[in-house]
Each structure stands twice: as C-alpha cells, then as structure tokens.
Coordinates of C-alpha atoms in Angstrom, one line a residue:
Chain A
X421 CA 0.0 0.0 0.0
X422 CA 3.0 2.3 -0.2
X423 CA 1.5 3.7 -3.4
X424 CA -1.3 5.3 -1.4
X425 CA 1.1 6.7 1.2
X426 CA 2.4 8.9 -1.6
X427 CA -1.0 10.6 -1.8
X428 CA -1.2 13.8 0.3
X429 CA -3.4 16.9 0.8
X430 CA -1.1 18.6 -1.7
X431 CA -3.2 17.0 -4.4
X432 CA -5.7 19.8 -3.6
X433 CA -3.3 22.2 -5.4
X434 CA -3.8 20.2 -8.7
X435 CA -7.6 20.4 -8.2
X436 CA -7.3 24.1 -7.7
X437 CA -5.2 24.5 -10.8
X438 CA -7.9 22.8 -12.9
X439 CA -10.6 24.7 -11.2
X440 CA -8.9 28.0 -12.0
X441 CA -8.6 27.2 -15.7
X442 CA -12.3 26.1 -15.7
X443 CA -13.5 29.4 -14.2
X444 CA -11.3 31.5 -16.5
X445 CA -13.2 30.1 -19.4
X446 CA -16.5 29.6 -17.6
X447 CA -18.8 30.9 -20.4
X448 CA -17.8 28.1 -22.8
X449 CA -17.9 25.6 -19.9
X450 CA -21.4 26.3 -18.5
X451 CA -23.4 26.6 -21.7
X452 CA -23.2 23.0 -23.1
X453 CA -24.3 21.2 -20.0
X454 CA -27.2 23.7 -19.8
X455 CA -28.4 23.5 -23.4
X456 CA -27.8 19.8 -24.1
X457 CA -30.4 18.4 -21.7
X458 CA -33.0 20.9 -23.0
X459 CA -32.4 19.5 -26.5
X460 CA -32.7 16.0 -25.3
X461 CA -35.8 16.7 -23.3
X462 CA -37.5 18.5 -26.1
X463 CA -36.7 16.1 -28.9
X464 CA -36.6 12.7 -27.1
X465 CA -38.7 13.6 -24.0
X466 CA -41.6 15.5 -25.6
X467 CA -41.1 14.4 -29.2
X468 CA -40.3 10.8 -29.1
X469 CA -42.0 10.4 -25.6
X470 CA -45.3 11.3 -27.1
X471 CA -45.2 8.0 -29.1
X472 CA -44.6 6.1 -25.8
X473 CA -48.0 5.1 -24.5
X474 CA -47.1 2.8 -21.6
X475 CA -43.9 2.1 -19.7
X476 CA -43.4 -1.3 -18.1
X477 CA -43.8 -1.6 -14.3
X478 CA -42.6 -0.2 -12.0
X479 CA -42.7 2.9 -14.4
X480 CA -46.3 2.4 -15.5
X481 CA -47.5 5.4 -13.5
X482 CA -45.0 7.9 -14.9
X483 CA -44.5 9.7 -18.2
X484 CA -41.6 9.0 -20.5
X485 CA -40.2 12.5 -19.8
X486 CA -40.1 11.6 -16.1
X487 CA -38.3 8.4 -16.9
X488 CA -35.8 10.2 -19.3
X489 CA -34.9 13.2 -17.1
X490 CA -32.9 11.2 -14.4
X491 CA -31.1 9.4 -17.3
X492 CA -29.9 12.7 -18.6
X493 CA -28.5 13.6 -15.2
X494 CA -26.7 10.2 -15.0
X495 CA -25.3 10.7 -18.5
X496 CA -23.9 14.1 -17.5
X497 CA -22.2 12.4 -14.5
X498 CA -20.5 9.9 -16.8
X499 CA -19.4 12.3 -19.5
X500 CA -18.2 15.0 -17.1
X501 CA -15.6 12.9 -15.5
X502 CA -14.8 10.6 -18.4
X503 CA -14.0 13.4 -20.8
X504 CA -12.0 15.3 -18.2
X505 CA -9.8 12.4 -17.2
X506 CA -9.3 11.1 -20.7
X507 CA -8.9 14.0 -23.2
X508 CA -8.3 16.6 -20.6
X509 CA -5.8 14.7 -18.5
X510 CA -4.0 13.4 -21.6
X511 CA -3.6 16.9 -23.0
X512 CA -2.1 18.1 -19.7
X513 CA 0.1 15.0 -19.4
X514 CA 1.3 14.6 -22.9
X515 CA 1.1 17.9 -24.8
X516 CA 1.3 20.6 -22.1
X517 CA 3.8 18.7 -19.8
X518 CA 1.8 20.0 -16.9
X519 CA 2.3 16.8 -14.8
X520 CA 6.0 17.0 -15.4
X521 CA 6.1 20.6 -14.2
X522 CA 4.1 19.7 -11.1
X523 CA 6.2 16.8 -10.0
X524 CA 9.3 19.1 -9.9
X525 CA 7.6 20.6 -6.9
X526 CA 6.9 18.8 -3.6
X527 CA 3.9 17.0 -5.2
X528 CA 4.3 13.3 -6.1
X529 CA 2.9 11.8 -9.3
X530 CA 0.3 10.1 -7.0
X531 CA -0.8 13.6 -5.8
X532 CA -1.2 14.7 -9.4
X533 CA -3.3 11.8 -10.4
X534 CA -5.4 12.1 -7.3
X535 CA -6.0 15.8 -7.9
X536 CA -7.0 15.1 -11.5
X537 CA -9.5 12.4 -10.4
X538 CA -11.0 14.7 -7.8
X539 CA -11.3 17.4 -10.4
X540 CA -12.9 14.9 -12.9
X541 CA -15.5 14.1 -10.2
X542 CA -16.0 17.8 -9.6
X543 CA -16.8 18.2 -13.3
X544 CA -19.5 15.5 -12.9
X545 CA -20.9 17.3 -9.9
X546 CA -21.0 20.7 -11.7
X547 CA -22.5 19.3 -15.0
X548 CA -25.0 17.1 -13.1
X549 CA -26.1 20.0 -10.9
X550 CA -26.8 22.1 -14.0
X551 CA -28.8 19.3 -15.7
X552 CA -30.7 18.7 -12.4
X553 CA -31.6 22.4 -12.4
X554 CA -32.9 22.2 -16.0
X555 CA -34.8 19.0 -15.2
X556 CA -36.3 20.6 -12.1
X557 CA -37.4 23.7 -14.1
X558 CA -39.3 21.3 -16.4
X559 CA -41.0 20.0 -13.2
X560 CA -39.4 16.5 -13.7
X561 CA -37.7 16.2 -10.3
X562 CA -38.8 16.5 -6.8
X563 CA -37.6 17.7 -3.4
X564 CA -35.8 16.7 -1.3
X565 CA -34.2 14.0 -3.5
X566 CA -32.6 16.4 -5.9
X567 CA -30.6 17.9 -3.1
X568 CA -28.7 14.6 -2.8
X569 CA -28.1 14.2 -6.5
X570 CA -24.9 16.3 -6.5
X571 CA -23.4 14.0 -3.9
X572 CA -24.3 10.9 -6.0
X573 CA -22.9 12.8 -9.0
X574 CA -19.5 13.3 -7.2
X575 CA -19.4 9.6 -6.1
X576 CA -20.3 8.4 -9.6
X577 CA -17.9 10.9 -11.0
X578 CA -15.0 9.5 -8.9
X579 CA -15.7 6.0 -10.4
X580 CA -15.8 7.3 -14.0
X581 CA -12.7 9.5 -13.4
X582 CA -10.7 6.5 -12.1
X583 CA -11.7 4.3 -15.0
X584 CA -10.9 7.1 -17.5
X585 CA -7.5 7.6 -15.8
X586 CA -6.8 3.9 -16.4
X587 CA -7.4 4.4 -20.1
X588 CA -5.2 7.5 -20.1
X589 CA -2.4 5.5 -18.6
X590 CA -2.7 3.0 -21.4
X591 CA -3.3 4.8 -24.7
X592 CA -0.4 5.4 -26.9
X593 CA -1.9 8.6 -28.4
X594 CA -5.0 10.8 -28.1
X595 CA -6.8 9.2 -31.0
X596 CA -6.8 5.9 -29.2
X597 CA -9.5 7.2 -26.9
X598 CA -12.0 6.3 -29.7
X599 CA -11.8 2.7 -28.4
X600 CA -13.0 3.2 -24.8
X601 CA -15.6 5.6 -26.1
X602 CA -16.9 3.3 -28.8
X603 CA -16.6 0.0 -26.9
X604 CA -17.4 1.1 -23.3
X605 CA -19.0 4.6 -23.0
X606 CA -21.4 4.5 -26.0
X607 CA -22.9 1.1 -25.2
X608 CA -23.3 2.2 -21.6
X609 CA -24.9 5.4 -22.7
X610 CA -27.6 3.4 -24.6
X611 CA -28.3 0.5 -22.2
X612 CA -27.4 2.0 -18.8
X613 CA -31.0 2.6 -17.7
X614 CA -31.0 5.9 -19.5
X615 CA -33.4 6.0 -22.5
X616 CA -35.0 2.5 -22.1
X617 CA -36.1 0.8 -18.9
X618 CA -33.9 -2.2 -18.1
X619 CA -37.1 -4.3 -18.0
X620 CA -37.4 -4.0 -21.8
X621 CA -34.1 -5.8 -22.4
X622 CA -33.5 -9.6 -22.6
X623 CA -32.4 -11.0 -19.2
X624 CA -28.7 -11.3 -20.2
X625 CA -28.5 -7.7 -21.3
X626 CA -30.2 -6.6 -18.1
X627 CA -27.8 -8.6 -16.0
X628 CA -24.8 -7.2 -17.9
X629 CA -26.2 -3.6 -17.6
X630 CA -26.5 -3.9 -13.9
X631 CA -22.7 -4.3 -13.6
X632 CA -22.1 -1.0 -15.4
X633 CA -21.5 2.1 -13.2
X634 CA -23.8 4.2 -15.3
X635 CA -26.8 1.9 -14.7
X636 CA -26.2 2.2 -10.9
X637 CA -26.0 6.0 -11.2
X638 CA -29.2 6.1 -13.3
X639 CA -31.1 3.9 -10.8
X640 CA -30.1 6.0 -7.8
X641 CA -30.7 9.3 -9.5
X642 CA -34.1 8.2 -10.8
X643 CA -35.2 7.1 -7.4
X644 CA -34.1 10.4 -6.0
X645 CA -36.0 12.4 -8.7
X646 CA -39.2 10.4 -8.3
X647 CA -39.0 10.3 -4.5
X648 CA -38.7 6.5 -4.7
X649 CA -35.7 6.3 -2.4
X650 CA -35.3 2.8 -0.9
X651 CA -32.7 0.6 0.8
X652 CA -31.8 -1.1 -2.5
X653 CA -30.2 2.2 -3.6
X654 CA -27.6 1.7 -0.8
X655 CA -26.4 -1.4 -2.7
X656 CA -25.7 0.9 -5.7
X657 CA -23.8 3.3 -3.5
X658 CA -21.7 0.6 -1.9
X659 CA -21.1 -0.8 -5.4
X660 CA -19.8 2.7 -6.6
X661 CA -17.6 3.0 -3.5
X662 CA -16.0 -0.4 -4.0
X663 CA -15.5 0.3 -7.8
X664 CA -13.9 3.6 -7.0
X665 CA -11.5 2.1 -4.5
X666 CA -10.4 -0.6 -6.9
X667 CA -10.1 1.6 -10.0
X668 CA -8.4 4.4 -8.0
X669 CA -5.6 2.1 -6.9
X670 CA -5.3 0.7 -10.4
X671 CA -5.3 4.1 -12.0
X672 CA -2.5 5.4 -9.7
X673 CA -0.5 2.3 -10.2
X674 CA -0.8 2.3 -14.0
X675 CA 0.0 6.1 -14.2
X676 CA 3.1 5.6 -12.0
X677 CA 4.2 2.9 -14.3
X678 CA 3.7 5.0 -17.4
X679 CA 5.3 8.2 -16.1
X680 CA 8.1 7.3 -13.7
X681 CA 11.2 5.8 -15.2
Chain B
X461 CA 26.6 22.0 5.3
X462 CA 29.5 22.0 2.8
X463 CA 28.2 19.6 0.1
X464 CA 24.9 20.3 -1.5
X465 CA 25.1 17.1 -3.7
X466 CA 27.0 13.9 -3.0
X467 CA 26.8 11.2 -5.6
X468 CA 28.8 8.0 -5.2
X469 CA 28.7 5.2 -7.8
X470 CA 25.4 6.6 -8.9
X471 CA 23.8 4.4 -11.6
X472 CA 20.7 4.5 -13.6
X473 CA 19.7 1.6 -15.8
X474 CA 16.8 1.6 -18.2
X475 CA 15.6 -1.7 -19.8
X476 CA 18.3 -1.9 -22.4
X477 CA 20.6 0.9 -21.5
X478 CA 22.9 2.1 -18.7
X479 CA 22.2 5.9 -18.9
X480 CA 24.4 6.8 -15.9
X481 CA 27.2 4.4 -15.0
X482 CA 28.7 4.4 -11.5
X483 CA 29.2 8.2 -11.5
X484 CA 30.7 10.0 -8.5
X485 CA 30.7 13.8 -7.9
X486 CA 30.2 16.3 -5.2
X487 CA 28.9 19.8 -5.5
X488 CA 29.9 22.4 -3.0
X489 CA 27.6 24.9 -1.5
X490 CA 27.6 28.2 -3.5
X491 CA 29.4 26.9 -6.6
X492 CA 28.2 26.6 -10.1
X493 CA 28.8 23.0 -11.3
X494 CA 28.4 22.1 -15.0
X495 CA 27.6 18.9 -16.8
X496 CA 28.8 18.8 -20.4
X497 CA 28.6 16.0 -22.8
X498 CA 27.1 15.0 -26.2
X499 CA 23.4 14.2 -26.5
X500 CA 22.7 10.9 -24.8
X501 CA 25.7 11.2 -22.4
X502 CA 23.4 10.9 -19.3
X503 CA 23.4 14.6 -18.2
X504 CA 19.6 15.0 -18.1
X505 CA 19.2 11.5 -16.5
X506 CA 21.6 12.6 -13.7
X507 CA 19.6 15.8 -13.2
X508 CA 16.3 13.9 -13.0
X509 CA 17.7 11.7 -10.3
X510 CA 18.9 14.8 -8.3
X511 CA 15.4 16.4 -8.7
X512 CA 13.8 13.1 -7.3
X513 CA 11.7 12.4 -10.3
X514 CA 13.7 9.4 -11.6
X515 CA 14.4 6.7 -9.1
X516 CA 18.1 5.7 -8.6
X517 CA 19.0 2.2 -9.7
X518 CA 22.0 1.9 -7.4
X519 CA 24.6 3.9 -5.7
X520 CA 24.3 6.8 -3.3
X521 CA 22.8 10.2 -3.9
X522 CA 22.2 12.8 -1.3
X523 CA 20.8 16.3 -2.0
X524 CA 21.0 18.9 0.7
X525 CA 22.1 16.1 3.1
X526 CA 18.9 14.1 2.4
X527 CA 18.6 10.8 0.7
X528 CA 16.8 11.0 -2.7
X529 CA 15.0 7.7 -2.3
X530 CA 13.3 8.6 1.0
X531 CA 13.1 12.4 1.4
X532 CA 11.8 13.5 -1.9
X533 CA 9.2 16.0 -0.8
X534 CA 11.7 17.7 1.5
X535 CA 14.4 17.9 -1.2
X536 CA 11.9 19.1 -3.9
X537 CA 10.6 21.9 -1.6
X538 CA 14.2 23.3 -1.5
X539 CA 15.2 23.1 -5.1
X540 CA 14.3 25.0 -8.2
X541 CA 14.2 23.3 -11.6
X542 CA 14.5 24.9 -15.1
X543 CA 13.8 21.9 -17.4
X544 CA 15.3 21.5 -20.9
X545 CA 11.8 21.6 -22.5
X546 CA 9.6 24.5 -21.5
X547 CA 6.7 23.3 -19.5
X548 CA 5.0 26.5 -18.6
X549 CA 1.2 26.2 -18.1
X550 CA -0.3 27.4 -21.4
X551 CA -3.7 27.8 -19.8
X552 CA -2.5 30.7 -17.7
X553 CA -0.8 34.1 -18.0
X554 CA 2.8 34.7 -16.9
X555 CA 1.5 36.0 -13.6
X556 CA -0.8 33.1 -12.9
X557 CA 1.9 30.6 -13.8
X558 CA 4.0 31.9 -10.9
X559 CA 1.0 32.0 -8.5
X560 CA -0.2 28.5 -9.4
X561 CA 3.3 27.2 -9.1
X562 CA 3.7 28.7 -5.7
X563 CA 0.6 26.9 -4.5
X564 CA 2.3 23.6 -5.2
X565 CA 4.8 24.6 -2.6
X566 CA 2.2 25.6 -0.2
X567 CA 3.2 29.3 -0.3
X568 CA 0.4 31.6 0.8
X569 CA -1.3 33.9 -1.6
X570 CA 0.1 37.1 -0.2
X571 CA 3.7 35.8 -0.1
X572 CA 3.3 34.4 -3.6
X573 CA 2.1 37.7 -5.0
X574 CA 5.0 39.5 -3.4
X575 CA 7.6 37.0 -4.7
X576 CA 6.0 36.9 -8.2
X577 CA 6.2 40.7 -8.5
X578 CA 9.9 40.7 -7.4
X579 CA 10.8 37.8 -9.8
X580 CA 9.0 39.3 -12.8
X581 CA 11.0 42.5 -12.1
X582 CA 14.2 40.5 -11.6
X583 CA 13.8 38.7 -14.9
X584 CA 12.7 41.9 -16.7
X585 CA 9.2 40.5 -17.5
X586 CA 7.1 43.0 -15.6
X587 CA 5.3 44.3 -18.7
X588 CA 4.6 40.7 -19.8
X589 CA 2.7 40.0 -16.5
X590 CA -0.7 39.5 -18.1
X591 CA 0.4 37.9 -21.4
X592 CA -0.7 34.4 -22.2
X593 CA 2.2 31.9 -22.5
X594 CA 1.7 31.1 -26.2
X595 CA 2.3 34.8 -27.0
X596 CA 5.7 35.0 -25.3
X597 CA 8.9 34.7 -27.3
X598 CA 11.4 31.8 -26.6
X599 CA 13.6 34.1 -24.6
X600 CA 10.7 35.4 -22.5
X601 CA 9.5 31.8 -21.8
X602 CA 13.0 30.8 -20.7
X603 CA 13.2 33.8 -18.3
X604 CA 9.8 33.0 -17.0
X605 CA 10.8 29.3 -16.4
X606 CA 13.7 30.6 -14.4
X607 CA 11.5 33.0 -12.4
X608 CA 9.2 30.1 -11.7
X609 CA 12.1 28.0 -10.5
X610 CA 12.9 30.7 -8.0
X611 CA 9.4 31.0 -6.5
X612 CA 10.3 28.8 -3.5
X613 CA 13.6 30.6 -2.9
X614 CA 15.6 27.5 -3.6
X615 CA 19.0 26.6 -2.1
X616 CA 19.8 24.6 -5.2
X617 CA 19.0 25.7 -8.8
X618 CA 19.0 23.1 -11.5
X619 CA 19.3 24.5 -15.0
X620 CA 19.0 22.0 -17.9
X621 CA 20.3 23.8 -21.0
X622 CA 19.0 27.2 -19.9
X623 CA 19.9 29.2 -23.0
X624 CA 19.5 26.7 -25.9
X625 CA 17.9 28.5 -28.9
X626 CA 18.1 32.0 -27.4
X627 CA 19.5 35.1 -29.0
X628 CA 22.8 36.7 -27.6
X629 CA 20.9 39.4 -25.6
X630 CA 18.7 36.9 -23.9
X631 CA 21.7 34.6 -23.2
X632 CA 23.7 37.4 -21.6
X633 CA 20.8 38.5 -19.5
X634 CA 20.3 35.0 -18.2
X635 CA 24.1 34.7 -17.5
X636 CA 24.0 37.9 -15.5
X637 CA 21.0 36.7 -13.5
X638 CA 22.7 33.4 -12.7
X639 CA 25.8 35.3 -11.5
X640 CA 23.6 37.5 -9.4
X641 CA 21.8 34.5 -7.8
X642 CA 25.1 32.9 -7.0
X643 CA 26.2 36.1 -5.1
X644 CA 23.1 35.5 -3.0
X645 CA 24.5 32.0 -2.1
X646 CA 22.4 29.8 -4.4
X647 CA 24.2 26.6 -5.6
X648 CA 23.8 26.0 -9.3
X649 CA 23.8 22.8 -11.3
X650 CA 23.8 23.4 -15.0
X651 CA 24.0 21.4 -18.3
X652 CA 24.8 23.1 -21.5
X653 CA 26.0 22.4 -25.0
X654 CA 27.6 25.9 -25.2
X655 CA 31.3 25.8 -24.1
X656 CA 31.5 29.5 -23.8
X657 CA 28.5 29.3 -21.4
X658 CA 30.3 26.7 -19.3
X659 CA 33.5 28.7 -19.4
X660 CA 31.6 31.9 -18.3
X661 CA 29.6 30.3 -15.5
X662 CA 31.1 27.2 -14.1
X663 CA 33.5 27.0 -11.2
X664 CA 33.9 23.3 -11.9
X665 CA 32.5 20.9 -14.4
X666 CA 32.5 17.4 -15.6
X667 CA 32.4 16.1 -19.2
X668 CA 30.3 13.0 -19.6
X669 CA 30.1 10.5 -22.3
X670 CA 28.0 7.3 -22.5
X671 CA 27.0 7.6 -18.9
X672 CA 30.5 8.0 -17.5
X673 CA 32.4 11.1 -16.3
X674 CA 35.5 11.5 -18.5
X675 CA 37.1 14.5 -16.7
X676 CA 36.4 16.8 -13.8
X677 CA 37.9 20.2 -12.9
X678 CA 37.7 23.9 -13.4
X679 CA 37.5 25.1 -17.0
X680 CA 41.1 26.4 -16.8
X681 CA 42.4 23.1 -15.3
X682 CA 40.7 21.0 -17.9
X683 CA 42.1 23.1 -20.7
X684 CA 45.7 23.1 -19.5
X685 CA 45.5 19.4 -18.6
X686 CA 44.0 18.1 -21.8
X687 CA 45.0 20.4 -24.6
X688 CA 47.6 22.9 -23.3
X689 CA 47.3 26.7 -23.5
X690 CA 47.1 27.1 -27.2
X691 CA 45.9 25.7 -30.5
X692 CA 47.4 25.9 -34.0
X693 CA 45.0 25.3 -36.9
X694 CA 46.3 24.4 -40.4
X695 CA 43.8 24.7 -43.3
X696 CA 44.3 22.1 -46.0
X697 CA 47.7 20.9 -44.7
X698 CA 50.2 19.3 -47.2
X699 CA 51.3 15.8 -46.5
X700 CA 54.7 17.0 -45.5
X701 CA 53.3 19.0 -42.6
X702 CA 51.8 15.9 -41.0
X703 CA 55.2 14.2 -41.3
X704 CA 56.8 17.2 -39.7
X705 CA 54.3 17.1 -36.8
X706 CA 55.0 13.4 -36.3
X707 CA 58.7 14.0 -36.3
X708 CA 58.4 16.6 -33.6
X709 CA 56.0 14.4 -31.7
X710 CA 53.4 17.2 -31.4
X711 CA 49.8 16.3 -30.4
X712 CA 47.5 16.8 -33.3
X713 CA 44.2 15.8 -34.7
X714 CA 42.8 15.9 -38.2
X715 CA 39.2 16.7 -39.0
X716 CA 37.7 17.6 -42.3
X717 CA 40.0 20.2 -44.1
X718 CA 41.7 21.1 -40.8
X719 CA 44.5 19.9 -38.6
X720 CA 44.5 21.0 -35.0
X721 CA 47.8 21.0 -33.0
X722 CA 47.4 21.3 -29.2
X723 CA 50.5 22.9 -27.6
X724 CA 51.5 25.3 -24.8
X725 CA 53.5 27.4 -27.2
X726 CA 51.5 27.9 -30.3
X727 CA 53.6 30.8 -31.7
X728 CA 56.7 28.7 -31.8
X729 CA 54.8 25.8 -33.6
X730 CA 53.5 28.2 -36.1
X731 CA 56.9 29.6 -36.9
X732 CA 58.3 26.1 -37.2
X733 CA 55.6 25.1 -39.7
X734 CA 56.0 28.3 -41.7
X735 CA 59.8 27.9 -41.8
X736 CA 59.4 24.4 -43.3
X737 CA 56.3 24.9 -45.4
X738 CA 56.0 28.6 -46.1
X739 CA 52.9 28.2 -48.2
X740 CA 50.8 26.7 -45.3
X741 CA 47.6 28.4 -44.1
X742 CA 48.2 28.6 -40.3
X743 CA 46.2 30.2 -37.5
X744 CA 46.9 30.4 -33.8
X745 CA 44.4 30.9 -31.0
X746 CA 44.0 30.2 -27.3
X747 CA 42.7 26.8 -26.3
X748 CA 39.1 26.7 -25.2
X749 CA 36.8 24.2 -23.5
X750 CA 35.5 23.3 -26.9
X751 CA 38.9 21.9 -27.8
X752 CA 38.8 19.8 -24.6
X753 CA 35.3 18.6 -25.4
X754 CA 36.0 17.7 -29.0
X755 CA 39.3 16.0 -28.1
X756 CA 37.7 13.9 -25.4
X757 CA 34.4 13.0 -27.0
X758 CA 35.5 12.9 -30.6
X759 CA 34.3 14.9 -33.6
X760 CA 31.8 12.4 -35.0
X761 CA 28.1 13.0 -34.6
X762 CA 26.6 11.4 -31.5
X763 CA 23.0 10.9 -32.7

C-alpha cells in the first residue's frame, strides 16, 4: 500500500489549478451542460416520448419524460468525469507537460493523479447540478431527492474519473480514446438505464447492464428524482464506492508505471 | 553543510541501456557546477535523479544532506528546476503561472504575489505579466521558467540547457542573473552544449560520455591538462606538414579540411611550420573548453 502513502493533501493544489482554468473560461464551460439536456428533453422527451403510450412496471404510473430526465442527469455524470480524465488529462500530461512541471515541486505523481481524479469528479458534480436544475425547471424532479443528487454525481464521477484515468495510462496517443468511447461509453450510454427501462431488455443484457456504473447511477438518481428512495439504492452506493476504491488504486499504479522511469 | 550534492557510484539503468554508469561527484555549497557532454551522455538523467523524479537504480545520492530515495518532498521543496523543454502552463498568463506554481509549494497567496512581483522584475518581465504563455517569445519563456524555479527561494537551482535556442541578448541577461543569484548564495547545477557558457559560469564541471564522467575540474584546469594553453590550426595541410608534426611528436588531430595542434607554445609551432612549409595556411588561438570537449568526445556525430 506504499502507493497510497504517496498521496497527500497537496493533491488539492492540482484540483485548484484545474478549477482556476475552468473558471477563467466559464462561459464556454457552462453553456453546453445547460443546453444539451434541454435539446434531449424537447426532442426525445416530448417528441419521441409522445409516441410512448405505456412504460413497463414499475414505471407504469409515470410519463416518458419523467423516466428520461434522471437518465440525462446520469449521462452528464458519466461524460463530465470521463471526458475530463481522458482527453483533458491526456492533453495536460502529454502535450502541455503540466504533470512534469508539477512533479518538480513537492507533489508526487500520485498527488497529481489524485488531484486530476478529484477534479474529474467535480466536473461531474458541476455538470449534473446544471442538468438537475434544468430538469427541475421542467418539473421533472422533486424535493428533497434532488438535493442529494450532487453527492451521488460526485461519487459516480469518482468512479468514472478513475476508469478514465486507467485508459489515459494505457493509450499510446490521443486518437486511441476512440476505443474506450466506442466500446465502453457509448454502449453504456444506450443501455445504462438511460433511455429505455432495463425491464425491456432480454435478461442477459439486463444482468450485464446492472454491472455497469452508469446503470447504478441512473437507478439511484431516478429514485431520488421520483421520491422512490429505498434501501436497494444503498447497494448501488456501496457498489460505486468499491468500484472507485479498486479503480483508483489501479489508475494510480498504472499512471506511475507510465510516467516514472 | 558543505556539500549540496553527494553522488557515489550513482547508476541509472533503463531496460536496455545504462544511462548513468557508476558516476561520483560532489557539488559544494555556492558553486556553479556544470555537466557537459554530447546528446545521450546521461546529463539529463543525472539531473532527473537529483530532482527526485527518476528513481536511482544503485549507488548513493544525497541532495542537501537528504537521501533522494526517502526524502523526496523535503528535497523538492528546497530546489528550483528549469527543465530542458519549457513546460509553462499554457492555460495561464505569466503572472498566474507563478502563483499557481507557488501553490504547489504551499506558499500563501500574499507571499506568492510579493515574490512573483519581485521575480518578474528581476527577470525583466514586468510588462509581460498579463500575457498568455503562447504569446511569449522563446527568450521570455525561458526567463519565466527561471523566475518560476525561483518562486520557492531554492537553495539549489538546476538548469538543464537554460539558454538553448536564445539570441545573444537573452543569453547574456540569463548569465547575468545566474551570477547575481550565486552572489546570493544559491548553488547552481547546469547542463549546456555551449562551451562559452560553461567557461563563463562554471567553477567546476564534468564532461560526460556514454554515462561516465571523462574528466572533472575547473575550465582552466581542464584546458591546460587536456590540450595545453594554445591551438594551431592548419587549413588544407600538405602531407609534408603531417610528417613534420609526427617527427616533432606534437599532439595533433585531423578533422575535415583542418588539422589541430594542441600545444602550450602555439607561436613557436606556427613559426616552425611556416619555416618548413611557407605556403601553409596557419592560424593560432587560445585553447578553449570546446577543444577539450571535442578532443575527449570525438568529432563524430553522436545521434
């Protein structure tokens, strides 16, 4: 466990660096997460949703828009951290040599990776909060559940950030990120309890989907939006915590192997 | 503490290459110590071990009295590094580069602003304070990297090729600043490909090749020990000249259209040659570190 002993509070300075850059260019950063869910809600929710007459139980009492809205929040959790810790981190590591500059200071490479992951999760929190606000304005989310959503977004964001960082430690060049996006993120985006209830899928797809982190985030966020909070959601939270712990350790180890020679 | 860096049998192995091979050297407090050598000689690898970013394979390495394998954070908090490749943060202005860097050292906002103002002034960058990094010239970037390396008021400043690619004005400014810092007691470890730079700045230096140290000493010592005080150059020498040099057992080297004779008395050698072969094209000059370097590491390309 000596790897983890190299992580310190100084990783906060890396988080602050990324936060500063984000707020210097806040106009370009805040608009997409605000506009995107509106488009999805209008086109898919109200357009396509009008064709949906009846959802399967347990969703038979709600509209398609009510089903879709939490899915959009969950998707913003996934993309927020995954984009940040793949493309964003890779650019800082490879092109800008930012990591190299930071490890010349009292920070270790483990601090840098931890700071990047914390920032990735923060991006999930920010994006998901904006989408939650939009969804609430459409009347598709209820108090007090939506107040807990940012916390779930941060937790889910941590898991996605760690997984993204593992890919960043592996890819030979920036174009290679097409693979994790095509093979992992896009299928998850479609089957992760986002647009279609899991109950619609064949049993094997449903079982597979339940292992995906996005599915767990979707389920928890949907229960929070609809006020359906129940103890099964705790299983999802424990799952995300365990996944984060394992992938965090793996990401730091793999990054160390890539960068320290 | 007298020794700022103590390296004994320091070795760095990569998978298929011994980059630094049982190297020993000591750097005294307050001196400027140079590492010269062709590309691939192991200079940067040695520096990366000193700055605690590349683990030592074997041997001993202490920086500021602390072991590099166990006291990395303490060492790194007391040194300043100017890397070979600029790695300024392109997402920020010059000013924010310094402030963000200070935060990595845990320097408070107020102290950091004061220090950044002083250092921009010191490196003559005050008007460039709010300029984005991509808009700075090469010389300005280099000066800013040095300013950044000084944010934590380091005891040891590591400069990896600090003036490569700069115009003469920028080089001289950087040299002046390095001398000024040394007056303030900062120890400097420098690598360079410019022999005039090493001669100007270094109290002592080593010439490395293929991971080993070939020679160590002050520039003056190295010149007198390895080539003597002067050099005689003959352009397009006739065959008879070479025979003459052999007869007199003079040390010489042939390269391209020139023959170089290393001697303490270059005037006498020139007269000798002109007496025997009056048509020869002969120049004399003082020996430089470049002669030492080329004599020891050869004139062939290294990569």
